[in-house]
Amino acid sequence: MLSRPKLGGHRVVARVTLDVAVRREFDYLVPEELEPSVHEGTRVKVPFGPREVMGMVTAVLDESPHGNLREIIKTVGGQALVTPPILRLVRWIADYYCCAPEIAMKAVLPDAVRKEEEGWRERLYVRALPQHGEPPKLTKRQEDLWTIVEEWRELPLQELVRLAGTTSATIRKLEDKGLVSIAPQISERDPYAKEHILPTQPLELNAQQVTALESIVESMERLAKRDDDETKPGGDNVFLLHGVTGSGKTEVYLQAIAHALGQGNGAIVLVPEISLTPQTVERFKARFSQGPQQTLVAVLHSHLSAGERHDEWHKIRQGRARIVIGARSAVFAPVEPLGLVIVDEEHEHSYKQEEAPRYNARDLAVVRGQQEGAAVVLGSATPCMESYHNVQRKKYGLLSLTERVDNIQMPIVRVIDMRSAARKEKGVGIFSPQLREAILQRLEKNEQVMLFLNRRGWSSSLQCPECGFVAECPNCSVSLTYHRAAQQLMCHICGHIEAAPKKCPQTECGNVAIRFSGLGTEKVEAALEKGFPSARVKRMDSDTLKRKEDYRRILGDFRTGKIDILVGTQMIAKGLHFPNVTLVGIIHADLSLHIPDFRAGERTFQLLTQVAGRAGRGEVEGEVYVQSFTPFHPAIQYARRHDYVGFYEQEIEFRQQLNYPPVGRVALLTLRGRSEDRVKFVADHLRREMDTVAKELGEVVVAGPAPAPLLRAENFYRYQIMLRTSRMPQLSRKLSALRETFQIPDDLRLVIDIDPMSLS
Ligand code: ADP
Ligand code: ZN
């Protein structure tokens, strides 16, 4: 082998994505002394113009097409922070979601990790911990190491590495077994440290659970046997686990994870932020807190402090936590090798990130599974249309759990036609006579009631019947919501607040009989207190939750029977389990049907099914009342019958006719600016560009520009162009290119959203 000439010879080049937004990558020379420490994923400090900036090495090359390269200043941190599989995912995100590489890169590392300039905890000490009871089983190497630590009682980590001729990873194993602590002056920040967790054993599965687990296990076995050079795994590694609430999906996840660990692989569990409660986390920690598959379980979600997030992330990166449970961004957890990704409540819209990069974590889970040869399980009681469509197209395997584990029947759902109620009573009451009667009966029996309305505040608009005045937000094109307790009018888009008027503010009018219309939870609460004076009523929505612990406290009071009726927004719709709730009332089921979005029906079906699932989870059979002005709408009728497949089949016809997802795919281009005329003008120009793209590519339908459903938000006017296509990757590439060439004036902004979840 030839040695590398020292002068004027061959130099190694690193391609670097800078943290600063410049929409491209730059090449740098690697100084010879840094060559051993520069790899894909290494954090580096580089010169950029007159400044020094941080960046990430995305490739190490032999040469560069550019001349006059500058040198990397230094590397930061020991281990490469971004592993090659995650780098691959970053590239995929940048390509598919049309965003700059540095934007995609930003999403994959927590800020606390990315911004860390120096190595992590340079001076660490290893301390022997007092031991009680049975000593843990140790390998020969660990045994030797333990003997040294016992003798010294406490010594610097680096010292121990040298003395024992071992690695810090092996020492970490002792820590995981509870023999030693490794810490500087402060000890490790474990957000769940105070909780005492009792270990659990696997449950004996029922027949449907066994079938589901076996399919997942077979897939993991197949993936493990695959040679590296074989082609990527096909559809046979992704499963949709369609199971009604309480059917035991989580138990299937737990046993699938145990199998992955047994194969030497790690697992990621994605859960919507709102369901990521201590109870959820505890179920996972408890199962893997001891036994042959013992491991740490890392938790990643937005309520961790920067320090906690930093520590959790490094536990994963060091391979000490083999299981990660977290919200959307946990899809980027550096678990290696990855055997299994679970996406619970996969239909949840919160998996979509509504700022750049606008990724959907559910879809990225599938991409990661394909890239890294991991099995993927998407679980839901109401799968999204996209996932079930993929089952129909044989891209995903279907696993069904059709019954609740405890054999409890699904609740009876009664739809109440509010049109006839309105006719009979001359004007619409909040509660139909049937719902009122049902509430009375349940209260008499000391059972609990949940009432659901997806709108907070007292009423959604304030009007003057004399002059026609409507109170609107000065910044957004919406009417202001009246909050009675605060005596305020509030905009639910931008947060604008003003004092509620006592009479019509139009000076020439001044009518004192102003009218509030459109019902909110605050008014429902007041109506309950008036109509059921002996009942203890509590409201739960973002207005009543002022502090972090309020959520837990209210639910705790409800659980222990200190509350009879809980009224709330979608916050109470999901995942909660209260055995004594026998009646659920949905005050206005049509609210979500009338949003201008092709997914309105699907959302309504999902919401009704989820809310209805709160009733009758204990001994007594549950009952659900759905009040509606469009009682025969399919979304309502199929939810009434608990018929997911029926809903899917009629809904897919409508999507097919208009080539909406999941049949086609959508890219939504939104232009915004302060002048409506300018926004419109540029949008028209953009439309012509899109027509050209559509002609070149074929199979692209262009619609718009049209004012966004919410034309003005926070003082910006917004116009949209919607593209529908069956060839999204190709279209994405065209859109990325367009970003470079299409001149957008400085005072306007263009947002490209691929596979948008919200069209507002
Ligand atoms: P899901 O995730 O589908 O809502 P869970 O996994 O939470 O359902 O299961 C609901 C309840 O049933 C839990 O208390 C769980 O411990 C229990 N359970 C699940 N599987 C079994 C089983 N095979 N035998 C007994 N109980 C089970
Ligand atoms: Zn506003």
PDB file of N, CA, C and O in Angstrom, residues 225-263:
ATOM      1  N   LYS A 225     -32.383 -12.632   8.693  1.00  0.00           N
ATOM      2  CA  LYS A 225     -31.669 -13.602   7.855  1.00  0.00           C
ATOM      3  C   LYS A 225     -31.145 -13.001   6.561  1.00  0.00           C
ATOM      4  O   LYS A 225     -30.323 -13.580   5.872  1.00  0.00           O
ATOM      5  N   ARG A 226     -31.705 -11.855   6.203  1.00  0.00           N
ATOM      6  CA  ARG A 226     -31.322 -11.230   4.960  1.00  0.00           C
ATOM      7  C   ARG A 226     -29.839 -10.855   4.950  1.00  0.00           C
ATOM      8  O   ARG A 226     -29.330 -10.310   5.914  1.00  0.00           O
ATOM      9  N   ASP A 227     -29.189 -11.075   3.837  1.00  0.00           N
ATOM     10  CA  ASP A 227     -27.817 -10.591   3.717  1.00  0.00           C
ATOM     11  C   ASP A 227     -27.848  -9.095   3.440  1.00  0.00           C
ATOM     12  O   ASP A 227     -28.804  -8.576   2.911  1.00  0.00           O
ATOM     13  N   ASP A 228     -26.759  -8.462   3.822  1.00  0.00           N
ATOM     14  CA  ASP A 228     -26.713  -7.021   3.633  1.00  0.00           C
ATOM     15  C   ASP A 228     -26.846  -6.604   2.177  1.00  0.00           C
ATOM     16  O   ASP A 228     -27.394  -5.579   1.850  1.00  0.00           O
ATOM     17  N   ASP A 229     -26.279  -7.444   1.289  1.00  0.00           N
ATOM     18  CA  ASP A 229     -26.264  -7.028  -0.108  1.00  0.00           C
ATOM     19  C   ASP A 229     -27.577  -7.356  -0.837  1.00  0.00           C
ATOM     20  O   ASP A 229     -27.759  -7.010  -1.985  1.00  0.00           O
ATOM     21  N   GLU A 230     -28.464  -8.014  -0.158  1.00  0.00           N
ATOM     22  CA  GLU A 230     -29.743  -8.288  -0.781  1.00  0.00           C
ATOM     23  C   GLU A 230     -30.539  -6.998  -0.945  1.00  0.00           C
ATOM     24  O   GLU A 230     -30.291  -6.020  -0.266  1.00  0.00           O
ATOM     25  N   THR A 231     -31.531  -7.050  -1.792  1.00  0.00           N
ATOM     26  CA  THR A 231     -32.318  -5.825  -2.006  1.00  0.00           C
ATOM     27  C   THR A 231     -33.092  -5.476  -0.740  1.00  0.00           C
ATOM     28  O   THR A 231     -33.240  -6.264   0.160  1.00  0.00           O
ATOM     29  N   LYS A 232     -33.586  -4.253  -0.730  1.00  0.00           N
ATOM     30  CA  LYS A 232     -34.286  -3.737   0.440  1.00  0.00           C
ATOM     31  C   LYS A 232     -35.521  -4.581   0.745  1.00  0.00           C
ATOM     32  O   LYS A 232     -36.096  -5.181  -0.144  1.00  0.00           O
ATOM     33  N   PRO A 233     -35.934  -4.566   2.015  1.00  0.00           N
ATOM     34  CA  PRO A 233     -37.143  -5.306   2.349  1.00  0.00           C
ATOM     35  C   PRO A 233     -38.352  -4.763   1.594  1.00  0.00           C
ATOM     36  O   PRO A 233     -38.470  -3.575   1.355  1.00  0.00           O
ATOM     37  N   GLY A 234     -39.278  -5.595   1.138  1.00  0.00           N
ATOM     38  CA  GLY A 234     -40.460  -5.129   0.404  1.00  0.00           C
ATOM     39  C   GLY A 234     -41.578  -4.781   1.411  1.00  0.00           C
ATOM     40  O   GLY A 234     -41.297  -4.661   2.580  1.00  0.00           O
ATOM     41  N   GLY A 235     -42.771  -4.835   1.045  1.00  0.00           N
ATOM     42  CA  GLY A 235     -43.919  -4.501   1.918  1.00  0.00           C
ATOM     43  C   GLY A 235     -44.061  -5.422   3.072  1.00  0.00           C
ATOM     44  O   GLY A 235     -44.757  -5.112   4.027  1.00  0.00           O
ATOM     45  N   ASP A 236     -43.482  -6.543   2.998  1.00  0.00           N
ATOM     46  CA  ASP A 236     -43.666  -7.561   4.061  1.00  0.00           C
ATOM     47  C   ASP A 236     -43.032  -7.191   5.391  1.00  0.00           C
ATOM     48  O   ASP A 236     -42.983  -7.993   6.298  1.00  0.00           O
ATOM     49  N   ASN A 237     -42.537  -5.968   5.537  1.00  0.00           N
ATOM     50  CA  ASN A 237     -42.002  -5.619   6.861  1.00  0.00           C
ATOM     51  C   ASN A 237     -42.837  -4.556   7.563  1.00  0.00           C
ATOM     52  O   ASN A 237     -42.508  -4.125   8.646  1.00  0.00           O
ATOM     53  N   VAL A 238     -43.930  -4.109   6.916  1.00  0.00           N
ATOM     54  CA  VAL A 238     -44.772  -3.097   7.543  1.00  0.00           C
ATOM     55  C   VAL A 238     -46.155  -3.674   7.815  1.00  0.00           C
ATOM     56  O   VAL A 238     -46.754  -4.315   6.945  1.00  0.00           O
ATOM     57  N   PHE A 239     -46.653  -3.458   9.043  1.00  0.00           N
ATOM     58  CA  PHE A 239     -47.963  -3.995   9.435  1.00  0.00           C
ATOM     59  C   PHE A 239     -48.873  -2.891   9.943  1.00  0.00           C
ATOM     60  O   PHE A 239     -48.416  -1.975  10.622  1.00  0.00           O
ATOM     61  N   LEU A 240     -50.134  -3.026   9.591  1.00  0.00           N
ATOM     62  CA  LEU A 240     -51.141  -2.187  10.221  1.00  0.00           C
ATOM     63  C   LEU A 240     -51.840  -3.038  11.272  1.00  0.00           C
ATOM     64  O   LEU A 240     -52.446  -4.060  10.941  1.00  0.00           O
ATOM     65  N   LEU A 241     -51.706  -2.640  12.531  1.00  0.00           N
ATOM     66  CA  LEU A 241     -52.388  -3.356  13.611  1.00  0.00           C
ATOM     67  C   LEU A 241     -53.680  -2.600  13.914  1.00  0.00           C
ATOM     68  O   LEU A 241     -53.678  -1.571  14.582  1.00  0.00           O
ATOM     69  N   HIS A 242     -54.767  -3.110  13.327  1.00  0.00           N
ATOM     70  CA  HIS A 242     -56.062  -2.462  13.491  1.00  0.00           C
ATOM     71  C   HIS A 242     -56.770  -3.132  14.662  1.00  0.00           C
ATOM     72  O   HIS A 242     -57.234  -4.257  14.539  1.00  0.00           O
ATOM     73  N   GLY A 243     -56.814  -2.445  15.801  1.00  0.00           N
ATOM     74  CA  GLY A 243     -57.412  -3.059  16.987  1.00  0.00           C
ATOM     75  C   GLY A 243     -58.264  -2.062  17.725  1.00  0.00           C
ATOM     76  O   GLY A 243     -57.822  -0.938  17.978  1.00  0.00           O
ATOM     77  N   VAL A 244     -59.473  -2.460  18.068  1.00  0.00           N
ATOM     78  CA  VAL A 244     -60.361  -1.543  18.787  1.00  0.00           C
ATOM     79  C   VAL A 244     -59.705  -1.153  20.110  1.00  0.00           C
ATOM     80  O   VAL A 244     -58.798  -1.848  20.584  1.00  0.00           O
ATOM     81  N   THR A 245     -60.154  -0.057  20.704  1.00  0.00           N
ATOM     82  CA  THR A 245     -59.557   0.385  21.969  1.00  0.00           C
ATOM     83  C   THR A 245     -59.736  -0.698  23.026  1.00  0.00           C
ATOM     84  O   THR A 245     -60.799  -1.277  23.149  1.00  0.00           O
ATOM     85  N   GLY A 246     -58.667  -0.972  23.747  1.00  0.00           N
ATOM     86  CA  GLY A 246     -58.732  -1.995  24.787  1.00  0.00           C
ATOM     87  C   GLY A 246     -58.600  -3.407  24.254  1.00  0.00           C
ATOM     88  O   GLY A 246     -58.893  -4.378  24.943  1.00  0.00           O
ATOM     89  N   SER A 247     -58.127  -3.547  23.015  1.00  0.00           N
ATOM     90  CA  SER A 247     -58.008  -4.895  22.444  1.00  0.00           C
ATOM     91  C   SER A 247     -56.649  -5.523  22.753  1.00  0.00           C
ATOM     92  O   SER A 247     -56.372  -6.637  22.340  1.00  0.00           O
ATOM     93  N   GLY A 248     -55.792  -4.792  23.453  1.00  0.00           N
ATOM     94  CA  GLY A 248     -54.512  -5.368  23.836  1.00  0.00           C
ATOM     95  C   GLY A 248     -53.389  -5.133  22.838  1.00  0.00           C
ATOM     96  O   GLY A 248     -52.469  -5.943  22.721  1.00  0.00           O
ATOM     97  N   LYS A 249     -53.429  -4.007  22.151  1.00  0.00           N
ATOM     98  CA  LYS A 249     -52.360  -3.690  21.200  1.00  0.00           C
ATOM     99  C   LYS A 249     -51.028  -3.497  21.923  1.00  0.00           C
ATOM    100  O   LYS A 249     -49.994  -3.989  21.478  1.00  0.00           O
ATOM    101  N   THR A 250     -51.094  -2.788  23.051  1.00  0.00           N
ATOM    102  CA  THR A 250     -49.847  -2.477  23.754  1.00  0.00           C
ATOM    103  C   THR A 250     -49.124  -3.747  24.203  1.00  0.00           C
ATOM    104  O   THR A 250     -47.895  -3.814  24.154  1.00  0.00           O
ATOM    105  N   GLU A 251     -49.894  -4.753  24.613  1.00  0.00           N
ATOM    106  CA  GLU A 251     -49.263  -6.008  25.020  1.00  0.00           C
ATOM    107  C   GLU A 251     -48.555  -6.660  23.828  1.00  0.00           C
ATOM    108  O   GLU A 251     -47.468  -7.232  23.975  1.00  0.00           O
ATOM    109  N   VAL A 252     -49.145  -6.544  22.647  1.00  0.00           N
ATOM    110  CA  VAL A 252     -48.483  -7.065  21.441  1.00  0.00           C
ATOM    111  C   VAL A 252     -47.191  -6.297  21.175  1.00  0.00           C
ATOM    112  O   VAL A 252     -46.146  -6.890  20.879  1.00  0.00           O
ATOM    113  N   TYR A 253     -47.241  -4.972  21.331  1.00  0.00           N
ATOM    114  CA  TYR A 253     -46.016  -4.180  21.145  1.00  0.00           C
ATOM    115  C   TYR A 253     -44.923  -4.674  22.092  1.00  0.00           C
ATOM    116  O   TYR A 253     -43.770  -4.866  21.700  1.00  0.00           O
ATOM    117  N   LEU A 254     -45.287  -4.838  23.364  1.00  0.00           N
ATOM    118  CA  LEU A 254     -44.293  -5.197  24.384  1.00  0.00           C
ATOM    119  C   LEU A 254     -43.609  -6.520  24.047  1.00  0.00           C
ATOM    120  O   LEU A 254     -42.387  -6.648  24.145  1.00  0.00           O
ATOM    121  N   GLN A 255     -44.407  -7.494  23.607  1.00  0.00           N
ATOM    122  CA  GLN A 255     -43.801  -8.804  23.336  1.00  0.00           C
ATOM    123  C   GLN A 255     -43.009  -8.789  22.028  1.00  0.00           C
ATOM    124  O   GLN A 255     -42.021  -9.507  21.891  1.00  0.00           O
ATOM    125  N   ALA A 256     -43.436  -7.953  21.082  1.00  0.00           N
ATOM    126  CA  ALA A 256     -42.652  -7.811  19.849  1.00  0.00           C
ATOM    127  C   ALA A 256     -41.299  -7.163  20.160  1.00  0.00           C
ATOM    128  O   ALA A 256     -40.260  -7.557  19.629  1.00  0.00           O
ATOM    129  N   ILE A 257     -41.325  -6.171  21.042  1.00  0.00           N
ATOM    130  CA  ILE A 257     -40.074  -5.505  21.434  1.00  0.00           C
ATOM    131  C   ILE A 257     -39.139  -6.512  22.105  1.00  0.00           C
ATOM    132  O   ILE A 257     -37.930  -6.540  21.824  1.00  0.00           O
ATOM    133  N   ALA A 258     -39.698  -7.338  22.991  1.00  0.00           N
ATOM    134  CA  ALA A 258     -38.876  -8.347  23.672  1.00  0.00           C
ATOM    135  C   ALA A 258     -38.179  -9.230  22.643  1.00  0.00           C
ATOM    136  O   ALA A 258     -36.998  -9.569  22.785  1.00  0.00           O
ATOM    137  N   HIS A 259     -38.905  -9.568  21.567  1.00  0.00           N
ATOM    138  CA  HIS A 259     -38.282 -10.395  20.536  1.00  0.00           C
ATOM    139  C   HIS A 259     -37.148  -9.649  19.832  1.00  0.00           C
ATOM    140  O   HIS A 259     -36.081 -10.212  19.582  1.00  0.00           O
ATOM    141  N   ALA A 260     -37.385  -8.382  19.524  1.00  0.00           N
ATOM    142  CA  ALA A 260     -36.341  -7.577  18.874  1.00  0.00           C
ATOM    143  C   ALA A 260     -35.087  -7.527  19.747  1.00  0.00           C
ATOM    144  O   ALA A 260     -33.967  -7.721  19.257  1.00  0.00           O
ATOM    145  N   LEU A 261     -35.279  -7.319  21.049  1.00  0.00           N
ATOM    146  CA  LEU A 261     -34.128  -7.263  21.967  1.00  0.00           C
ATOM    147  C   LEU A 261     -33.396  -8.595  21.961  1.00  0.00           C
ATOM    148  O   LEU A 261     -32.166  -8.643  21.953  1.00  0.00           O
ATOM    149  N   GLY A 262     -34.165  -9.678  21.948  1.00  0.00           N
ATOM    150  CA  GLY A 262     -33.570 -11.015  21.911  1.00  0.00           C
ATOM    151  C   GLY A 262     -32.708 -11.221  20.681  1.00  0.00           C
ATOM    152  O   GLY A 262     -31.750 -11.997  20.701  1.00  0.00           O
ATOM    153  N   GLN A 263     -33.062 -10.529  19.605  1.00  0.00           N
ATOM    154  CA  GLN A 263     -32.254 -10.630  18.378  1.00  0.00           C
ATOM    155  C   GLN A 263     -31.053  -9.698  18.404  1.00  0.00           C
ATOM    156  O   GLN A 263     -30.321  -9.612  17.423  1.00  0.00           O
TER     157      GLN A 263
END
